């Protein structure tokens, strides 16, 4: 009987330890720190001791910054948002065909979309680039990987819709998921969407995080999602871009890179199939989780221009 009690105690301690580790990961995954420095290397580049330490403690991620300013004329705009003040750059053009609102991905900032914004301006659109709450110049340090950020998308879109012309959303990764949730759950109706590599669900992106380290995803990914929801006061297992897509009637262009190790073809296929409105898709051979104009500038420009120009005045 003694050995049985010791075995049960060991199992209980292991279960508690596993949940403590998962909570650390969830907290650090969704809360940035106020310090200078760069993110830790991607999991694919870590040594074995570094991976073990990372597995035990999670990644401390500095809040993103905007290290580059626009080269085109712009105004700094501070927008009120439900998650805190939002820092935006607004670049107007004469006789605009409409406005493109640009939203970045996880641990990124609006300055990473300046090339895209510059191209939209050349096409004749005003542009509004916004840091999600917790990122760049916006208030706070919290990030929910698309859930709370949906309210930021809604606030920005509704602010733009008080002005003349159609509103097109261009969003990357986390921003794309936030856009789908804003339209599905919060009733936002832009004129059109251009969405780059949205992940399928919070669970899918957590599983990808562990697979990239060559660590079994179960049960840590499931615990990470559970504690991420608890720490940030939402049901994280319901953060599901495929379900949101099924309730999104907005015309949507979906972009994906065939070498993306973080968002799978299966996730992308499911989201595209579920989209409820007019839809178009373009894959970029050999591109990973990265801007597609890096390797396919002409194809990216042609695809984006052909789609957005259908919905401009």
XYZ file of C-alpha atoms in Angstrom:
313
model
C 0.000 0.000 0.000
C 2.898 2.361 0.717
C 4.200 2.133 -2.830
C 0.702 2.781 -4.145
C 0.334 5.936 -2.044
C 3.750 7.104 -3.193
C 2.764 6.450 -6.795
C -0.441 8.440 -6.413
C 1.477 11.267 -4.745
C 3.994 11.305 -7.600
C 1.202 11.460 -10.160
C -0.488 14.292 -8.254
C 2.758 16.268 -7.997
C 3.465 15.746 -11.701
C -0.045 16.975 -12.549
C 0.386 20.090 -10.405
C 3.838 20.782 -11.889
C 2.495 20.378 -15.410
C -0.247 22.907 -14.736
C 2.202 25.357 -13.147
C 4.429 25.145 -16.227
C 1.423 25.603 -18.510
C 0.267 28.654 -16.554
C 3.726 30.255 -16.805
C 3.666 29.704 -20.573
C 0.136 31.049 -20.907
C 0.896 34.156 -18.864
C 4.082 35.000 -20.720
C 2.493 34.188 -24.084
C -0.213 36.791 -23.425
C 1.639 39.415 -21.362
C 4.588 41.346 -22.747
C 7.239 43.009 -20.607
C 8.315 46.650 -20.486
C 11.969 46.282 -21.331
C 14.287 46.846 -24.234
C 15.634 43.978 -26.223
C 14.639 41.484 -28.845
C 12.470 38.424 -28.658
C 14.143 35.148 -27.867
C 15.171 33.107 -30.889
C 12.373 31.196 -32.559
C 11.915 27.699 -31.070
C 13.362 26.119 -34.209
C 16.760 27.738 -33.498
C 17.132 26.912 -29.808
C 19.639 24.432 -28.398
C 18.411 21.516 -26.263
C 19.253 23.200 -22.902
C 17.559 26.387 -24.101
C 14.459 24.432 -25.102
C 14.318 22.727 -21.703
C 14.588 26.061 -19.914
C 11.986 27.537 -22.231
C 9.680 24.604 -21.572
C 9.962 25.151 -17.826
C 9.562 28.919 -17.682
C 8.044 30.239 -20.905
C 9.314 33.117 -23.041
C 9.690 36.661 -21.703
C 8.675 38.789 -24.670
C 9.401 42.533 -24.753
C 6.556 44.707 -25.951
C 6.987 45.372 -29.657
C 8.151 48.746 -30.870
C 7.938 50.769 -34.043
C 11.514 51.185 -35.204
C 10.638 52.685 -38.598
C 8.490 55.681 -39.473
C 6.515 56.128 -42.691
C 8.306 57.801 -45.584
C 4.969 59.070 -46.907
C 3.071 62.021 -45.373
C 1.077 60.908 -42.345
C -0.618 62.063 -39.171
C -0.434 60.332 -35.798
C -3.910 59.468 -34.538
C -4.835 58.336 -31.031
C -8.055 56.335 -31.124
C -10.102 55.298 -28.077
C -10.477 51.531 -27.782
C -12.096 49.161 -25.286
C -8.683 47.657 -24.498
C -6.922 51.011 -24.152
C -5.716 53.854 -26.332
C -4.755 52.810 -29.883
C -1.836 54.443 -31.691
C -2.359 54.800 -35.445
C -0.734 56.393 -38.473
C -3.085 57.886 -41.059
C -1.776 58.549 -44.547
C -4.241 60.301 -46.828
C -4.038 60.565 -50.621
C -5.839 63.008 -52.948
C -9.161 61.780 -54.379
C -8.920 58.485 -52.469
C -10.707 55.376 -53.721
C -11.307 54.368 -50.107
C -9.257 53.512 -47.023
C -7.274 50.400 -46.162
C -6.982 49.622 -42.436
C -3.881 47.516 -41.738
C -3.509 45.219 -38.703
C -0.340 43.379 -37.701
C 0.360 39.930 -36.238
C 1.508 38.574 -32.869
C 4.518 40.390 -31.282
C 4.595 42.745 -34.270
C 3.672 46.409 -34.778
C 2.283 48.747 -37.400
C 5.733 49.638 -38.735
C 6.049 46.096 -40.130
C 3.253 46.903 -42.603
C 4.721 50.081 -44.086
C 5.615 48.424 -47.400
C 2.049 47.160 -47.779
C 0.671 50.572 -46.813
C 2.905 52.296 -49.357
C 1.604 50.027 -52.110
C -2.021 50.701 -51.200
C -1.315 54.421 -51.346
C 0.084 53.986 -54.858
C -3.168 52.240 -55.767
C -5.040 55.336 -54.598
C -6.141 54.418 -51.069
C -5.833 56.235 -47.786
C -4.159 54.007 -45.209
C -4.574 53.653 -41.449
C -2.001 51.500 -39.633
C -2.788 50.625 -36.020
C -0.916 48.994 -33.146
C -3.150 46.569 -31.296
C -3.506 47.285 -27.575
C -0.460 45.856 -25.813
C 1.762 46.407 -28.853
C 3.878 49.203 -30.293
C 2.712 52.645 -29.274
C -0.689 51.546 -27.992
C -1.600 51.247 -24.327
C -1.035 48.163 -22.200
C 0.987 44.937 -22.338
C -1.701 42.282 -22.715
C -2.240 40.270 -25.909
C -4.922 37.613 -26.402
C -3.790 36.480 -29.879
C -6.949 37.700 -31.582
C -9.761 37.624 -29.018
C -9.677 41.028 -27.321
C -7.959 42.431 -30.429
C -11.215 41.938 -32.339
C -12.637 44.876 -30.377
C -9.690 47.005 -31.586
C -10.517 46.050 -35.192
C -14.136 47.012 -34.559
C -13.207 50.385 -33.036
C -10.890 51.289 -35.920
C -13.298 50.129 -38.618
C -16.244 52.026 -37.150
C -14.104 55.163 -36.827
C -13.222 54.931 -40.527
C -16.793 54.207 -41.569
C -17.805 57.639 -40.286
C -15.701 59.031 -43.146
C -16.354 58.885 -46.893
C -15.488 55.874 -48.995
C -15.258 52.082 -48.664
C -13.140 50.484 -45.938
C -10.930 47.497 -46.749
C -9.149 45.545 -44.017
C -5.666 44.134 -44.632
C -4.626 41.927 -41.715
C -1.844 39.478 -40.987
C -1.931 36.278 -38.868
C -3.303 37.279 -35.429
C -4.761 40.403 -37.020
C -6.580 38.240 -39.561
C -8.146 36.131 -36.798
C -9.108 39.282 -34.894
C -10.751 40.599 -38.074
C -12.811 37.428 -38.550
C -13.950 37.556 -34.923
C -14.821 41.265 -35.196
C -17.056 40.524 -38.153
C -18.517 37.284 -36.823
C -19.035 38.202 -33.175
C -19.074 42.011 -33.046
C -21.051 42.798 -36.190
C -18.410 44.802 -38.058
C -19.002 45.056 -41.816
C -16.095 46.443 -43.838
C -16.330 46.535 -47.618
C -13.750 43.760 -48.134
C -10.975 41.815 -46.388
C -7.482 40.773 -47.409
C -6.345 38.214 -44.812
C -2.855 36.731 -44.604
C -2.292 33.336 -42.958
C -4.959 33.312 -40.212
C -4.445 30.353 -37.869
C -7.299 27.879 -37.474
C -7.842 28.136 -33.713
C -6.102 29.040 -30.466
C -5.535 25.339 -29.841
C -4.032 24.877 -33.305
C -1.558 27.721 -32.826
C -0.593 26.419 -29.364
C 0.002 22.976 -30.850
C 2.157 24.560 -33.537
C 4.195 26.290 -30.831
C 5.164 22.952 -29.270
C 5.607 21.121 -32.581
C 8.104 23.763 -33.658
C 10.217 22.721 -30.652
C 9.775 19.038 -31.542
C 7.897 18.501 -28.289
C 4.629 16.512 -28.110
C 1.776 19.012 -28.185
C -0.554 17.035 -25.916
C -1.311 17.823 -23.139
C 0.760 21.003 -22.840
C -0.960 22.780 -25.718
C -4.382 22.048 -24.258
C -3.306 23.248 -20.827
C -1.731 26.348 -22.371
C -5.036 27.249 -24.021
C -6.998 26.552 -20.836
C -4.784 28.689 -18.606
C -4.487 31.378 -21.302
C -8.250 31.755 -21.167
C -8.308 31.776 -17.378
C -5.510 34.356 -17.154
C -7.215 36.666 -19.644
C -10.876 36.070 -18.769
C -12.212 34.494 -21.954
C -12.984 31.029 -23.297
C -9.828 30.381 -25.290
C -11.015 27.076 -26.780
C -13.730 29.099 -28.565
C -11.148 31.277 -30.335
C -11.721 29.571 -33.693
C -11.153 31.314 -37.011
C -12.926 28.572 -38.961
C -16.117 29.063 -36.947
C -15.816 32.848 -37.339
C -15.340 32.497 -41.116
C -18.642 30.644 -41.407
C -20.376 33.755 -40.037
C -18.397 36.281 -42.105
C -20.202 37.393 -45.290
C -17.618 40.060 -46.198
C -15.862 39.483 -49.568
C -12.485 38.053 -48.581
C -9.144 37.377 -50.253
C -7.200 34.708 -48.327
C -3.409 34.579 -48.740
C -1.118 31.768 -47.562
C 2.485 30.607 -48.047
C 3.000 26.944 -48.885
C 6.099 26.735 -46.653
C 4.359 28.159 -43.585
C 5.355 25.988 -40.616
C 3.021 27.782 -38.202
C -0.243 27.787 -40.131
C -0.962 24.535 -41.935
C -2.652 23.901 -45.245
C -5.426 22.062 -43.427
C -6.163 25.135 -41.279
C -6.132 27.388 -44.331
C -8.326 25.032 -46.367
C -10.897 24.850 -43.556
C -11.071 28.638 -43.147
C -11.408 29.227 -46.882
C -14.108 26.572 -47.249
C -16.046 28.088 -44.331
C -16.026 31.716 -45.522
C -19.655 32.684 -45.999
C -19.249 35.478 -48.551
C -17.566 35.943 -51.937
C -14.028 34.640 -51.658
C -10.746 34.310 -53.477
C -7.534 32.561 -52.527
C -3.893 32.880 -53.529
C -1.070 30.597 -52.366
C 2.573 31.706 -52.530
C 4.955 28.801 -53.295
C 7.921 28.567 -50.945
C 6.828 31.435 -48.693
C 6.686 30.856 -44.956
C 5.052 32.855 -42.168
C 6.354 36.071 -43.697
C 5.326 38.935 -46.004
C 4.595 37.410 -49.381
C 6.042 40.328 -51.321
C 9.485 39.264 -50.112
C 9.610 36.364 -52.574
C 6.644 37.092 -54.857
C 6.369 40.854 -55.138
C 4.730 40.955 -58.571
C 2.249 38.164 -57.760
C 1.373 39.730 -54.406
C 0.829 43.170 -55.954
C -1.221 41.826 -58.860
C -3.416 39.698 -56.603
C -4.067 42.388 -54.003
C -4.733 45.113 -56.577
C -7.051 42.924 -58.629
C -9.128 42.040 -55.577
C -9.335 45.397 -53.794
C -10.073 47.353 -56.965
C -13.331 45.406 -57.329
C -14.606 47.065 -54.153
C -13.329 50.640 -54.507
C -15.244 53.570 -55.887
